[in-house]
XYZ file of C-alpha atoms in Angstrom:
273
model
C 113.648 101.949 67.243
C 115.006 104.562 69.661
C 118.677 105.316 69.968
C 118.754 103.961 73.520
C 117.271 100.634 72.414
C 119.736 100.391 69.538
C 122.668 101.025 71.888
C 121.330 98.431 74.296
C 121.055 95.820 71.553
C 124.581 96.628 70.372
C 125.924 96.279 73.924
C 124.169 92.938 74.407
C 125.501 91.685 71.091
C 129.031 92.855 71.992
C 129.303 91.863 75.652
C 126.466 89.396 76.079
C 128.393 86.160 75.305
C 131.361 86.839 77.650
C 129.045 88.110 80.394
C 126.905 84.982 80.115
C 130.000 82.764 80.262
C 131.225 84.554 83.400
C 127.835 84.299 85.127
C 127.529 80.608 84.332
C 131.049 79.775 85.506
C 130.673 81.701 88.756
C 127.276 80.098 89.440
C 128.598 76.593 88.818
C 132.102 76.732 90.320
C 132.249 79.887 92.396
C 135.705 81.178 93.260
C 137.312 78.049 91.761
C 136.535 79.444 88.303
C 138.920 82.344 89.085
C 141.734 80.429 90.770
C 144.421 81.781 88.407
C 143.031 85.310 88.525
C 142.870 85.466 92.313
C 146.375 84.037 92.583
C 147.755 86.564 90.073
C 146.014 89.450 91.854
C 147.277 88.385 95.272
C 150.811 87.820 93.959
C 150.888 91.261 92.309
C 149.704 92.903 95.537
C 152.336 90.989 97.529
C 155.127 91.961 95.127
C 154.042 95.596 95.284
C 154.093 95.490 99.073
C 157.533 93.868 99.184
C 159.207 96.115 96.605
C 158.135 99.215 98.528
C 160.102 98.035 101.577
C 163.738 98.955 102.019
C 164.684 95.285 102.338
C 162.493 94.074 99.470
C 163.277 96.408 96.585
C 166.573 94.728 95.718
C 165.325 91.108 95.709
C 162.262 91.983 93.593
C 164.419 93.800 91.036
C 166.902 90.931 90.977
C 164.209 88.278 90.446
C 161.509 90.016 88.427
C 162.825 93.162 86.726
C 163.653 92.710 83.022
C 165.685 95.242 81.045
C 166.978 95.178 77.501
C 170.555 95.514 78.756
C 170.317 92.329 80.843
C 171.852 89.082 79.531
C 169.277 87.271 77.421
C 169.016 84.039 79.409
C 168.904 85.900 82.705
C 166.062 88.090 81.411
C 164.262 85.020 80.101
C 164.332 83.433 83.553
C 162.938 86.612 85.109
C 160.126 87.035 82.582
C 157.525 84.800 84.334
C 157.823 86.731 87.589
C 157.909 90.063 85.735
C 154.246 89.431 84.875
C 153.422 90.285 88.495
C 155.800 93.213 89.134
C 153.739 96.427 88.821
C 155.316 99.734 87.869
C 156.456 101.831 90.812
C 155.327 105.131 89.274
C 151.693 104.028 88.771
C 148.947 103.329 91.340
C 148.889 99.620 92.141
C 145.102 99.606 92.494
C 144.729 100.235 88.792
C 146.928 97.251 87.963
C 145.063 95.023 90.432
C 141.683 96.028 88.989
C 142.885 95.331 85.446
C 144.229 91.906 86.403
C 141.066 90.992 88.299
C 138.799 91.986 85.407
C 140.749 90.963 82.308
C 142.428 87.858 83.710
C 139.100 86.783 85.203
C 137.197 87.026 81.930
C 140.081 85.410 80.060
C 140.371 82.511 82.506
C 136.681 81.704 82.089
C 136.486 82.245 78.328
C 139.868 80.790 77.322
C 140.784 78.410 80.102
C 143.553 78.605 82.662
C 146.482 77.352 80.620
C 145.661 79.290 77.472
C 145.350 82.456 79.547
C 148.796 81.866 81.009
C 150.239 81.112 77.560
C 148.860 84.297 76.004
C 149.980 86.416 78.954
C 153.496 84.991 78.875
C 153.789 85.297 75.083
C 152.710 88.948 75.243
C 155.226 89.774 77.972
C 157.978 87.948 76.117
C 157.100 89.790 72.898
C 157.497 93.146 74.629
C 160.823 92.116 76.145
C 162.206 90.881 72.820
C 160.996 93.999 71.010
C 162.857 96.191 73.493
C 166.087 94.347 72.726
C 165.586 94.542 68.974
C 164.546 98.203 69.095
C 167.600 99.246 71.126
C 169.858 97.269 68.778
C 168.338 99.044 65.747
C 168.767 102.489 67.251
C 166.503 105.561 67.176
C 167.201 106.281 63.488
C 165.650 103.026 62.302
C 161.948 102.321 61.876
C 160.551 101.062 65.210
C 163.987 101.624 66.745
C 164.533 102.765 70.339
C 167.090 105.061 71.993
C 169.933 103.495 73.943
C 168.528 104.887 77.206
C 165.551 102.508 76.955
C 167.912 99.591 77.559
C 167.888 100.510 81.255
C 164.095 100.850 81.540
C 162.237 98.024 83.284
C 159.603 96.275 81.157
C 155.876 96.881 81.475
C 155.011 94.190 84.019
C 151.404 92.933 83.884
C 150.065 95.682 81.576
C 151.245 94.082 78.302
C 149.648 90.775 79.324
C 146.395 92.550 80.223
C 146.212 94.325 76.858
C 147.004 91.166 74.908
C 144.440 89.091 76.800
C 141.774 91.730 76.214
C 142.375 91.651 72.455
C 142.484 87.846 72.375
C 139.220 87.445 74.297
C 137.511 90.027 72.073
C 138.584 88.075 69.009
C 137.524 84.740 70.462
C 134.102 86.040 71.535
C 133.638 88.204 68.412
C 133.506 91.475 70.384
C 135.036 93.304 67.450
C 134.210 96.858 68.498
C 135.751 96.428 71.954
C 138.858 94.789 70.510
C 139.292 97.590 67.981
C 138.798 100.142 70.758
C 141.608 98.570 72.811
C 143.970 98.624 69.820
C 143.130 102.247 68.976
C 143.631 103.270 72.607
C 147.112 101.738 72.632
C 148.025 103.478 69.368
C 146.819 106.818 70.763
C 148.870 106.171 73.901
C 152.038 105.868 71.832
C 151.186 108.945 69.762
C 150.530 111.059 72.856
C 153.369 109.704 75.012
C 155.934 107.726 73.071
C 157.715 105.551 75.619
C 158.918 101.978 75.943
C 155.809 100.764 77.777
C 153.463 101.947 75.015
C 155.571 100.336 72.324
C 155.731 97.073 74.239
C 151.938 97.128 74.402
C 151.818 97.423 70.610
C 154.319 94.573 70.261
C 152.117 92.383 72.469
C 149.046 93.279 70.398
C 150.891 92.485 67.169
C 151.801 89.006 68.433
C 148.243 88.306 69.579
C 146.764 89.472 66.273
C 149.186 87.189 64.434
C 148.084 84.248 66.602
C 144.424 85.087 65.959
C 145.077 85.222 62.215
C 146.740 81.803 62.270
C 143.819 80.363 64.264
C 141.329 81.706 61.744
C 143.341 80.251 58.853
C 143.624 76.849 60.521
C 139.934 76.903 61.353
C 139.052 77.386 57.682
C 141.387 74.582 56.623
C 140.293 72.011 59.215
C 136.935 71.026 57.631
C 138.577 70.504 54.242
C 141.364 68.396 55.761
C 138.921 66.185 57.699
C 136.710 65.492 54.690
C 139.559 65.234 52.192
C 137.844 67.723 49.907
C 138.545 71.311 49.081
C 135.931 73.863 50.076
C 133.715 74.847 47.117
C 134.737 77.905 45.185
C 132.499 80.964 45.535
C 129.571 80.742 43.125
C 130.129 77.041 42.348
C 126.627 76.099 43.486
C 125.043 78.724 41.275
C 127.062 77.563 38.264
C 126.008 73.927 38.792
C 122.370 74.938 39.063
C 122.598 76.936 35.854
C 124.247 74.026 34.044
C 121.510 71.654 35.194
C 118.797 73.985 34.026
C 120.468 74.495 30.663
C 121.136 70.817 30.023
C 117.786 69.360 31.026
C 115.540 72.265 30.414
C 113.258 71.003 33.165
C 115.054 72.167 36.256
C 116.452 68.887 37.707
C 119.856 68.792 39.344
C 121.209 66.036 37.093
C 120.116 67.745 33.888
C 117.651 64.970 33.022
C 113.970 65.778 32.404
C 111.594 65.330 35.320
C 110.549 61.743 35.981
C 106.992 60.799 35.070
C 104.673 58.352 36.768
C 101.492 56.945 35.206
C 98.134 57.697 36.702
C 95.584 55.315 35.114
C 92.747 57.739 35.671
C 94.364 61.029 34.739
C 97.172 59.979 32.406
C 100.845 60.861 32.790
C 101.649 62.994 35.819
C 104.919 64.833 36.280
C 106.820 63.864 39.390
C 107.757 66.955 41.269
C 110.091 65.544 43.908
C 113.855 66.044 43.497
C 116.240 63.085 43.138
C-alpha cells in the first residue's frame, strides 16, 4: 500500500464519521441543522461591530466582559454573553470561522443543548480558573500574577477549543483531539498568557467530563442486568475447567452425550448443550 493511500485511509477513519453526520444533517434539514451555529456566528459579528463603535464599547464591556477582579455574581451573569464577545486585538474573521466550523460540527454531532452546555461549562471553567490563579499568586503552581485580574476572559475561543476536544472524543477522532490538546500546550509554552491558560482549564474540564462518561458507560450494562461484568480471562478459565473435569470437551464437564444408531452402533453426539 502506498503512503498516499495509507494517509487517505487514516483521514477517512479519523474524519469520516463526523463528515458523514454533517452531510446527512445538511441534506435532511438544511440550514435548520445549524440554527445555533448561525445564531452564534451572527451574534458574535454583531457584538464585534457594536464594540468597535464609540457608543457601543462601554455597553458591551458592561454586559459581556468578565474579569477576575469583578464581583463573582456579576461575572457569573455576564458569562453567557461573554461567549460571543471576541477579543479586540485579534481578527474577528478568525473567530467567526472557528465558531462556524466547530460549533456547526458540534451542533450536529452532539445536539443543540449539549453544545451549549459544553461551551458554557468551558467558558465558566476559564473564568473560575482566572480567579483561583490570581488568588494563589505567581509563586504557586498554576498561579497567576495580580495584573491578570484586569484582563478580559477569552470570549468564544475557550468554548471552541473545548467543543473540538469533546466532539473528537465522542466520534473517536483521537489523533485530532490529541493534536488540539498539544497545540494548546505549545501555545502556553510559547506565549504564557491568561488566554492560553484558560484554554487549558477548559480542556481539563472537558476531559474530566469525557472520563466520567466513559466510566458511566462501562457501568451501565452491569447495572441494567444486575450482574458484574466478567473478569478478564474468566471465559478461558471456565473452558479449561470444563475440559479438565469432563475430559471430553463439553461446557458442563460431563462426557459427550451418545445416541444409539441401530445400524452402526453408538454414535457420539457432537452438538453442544
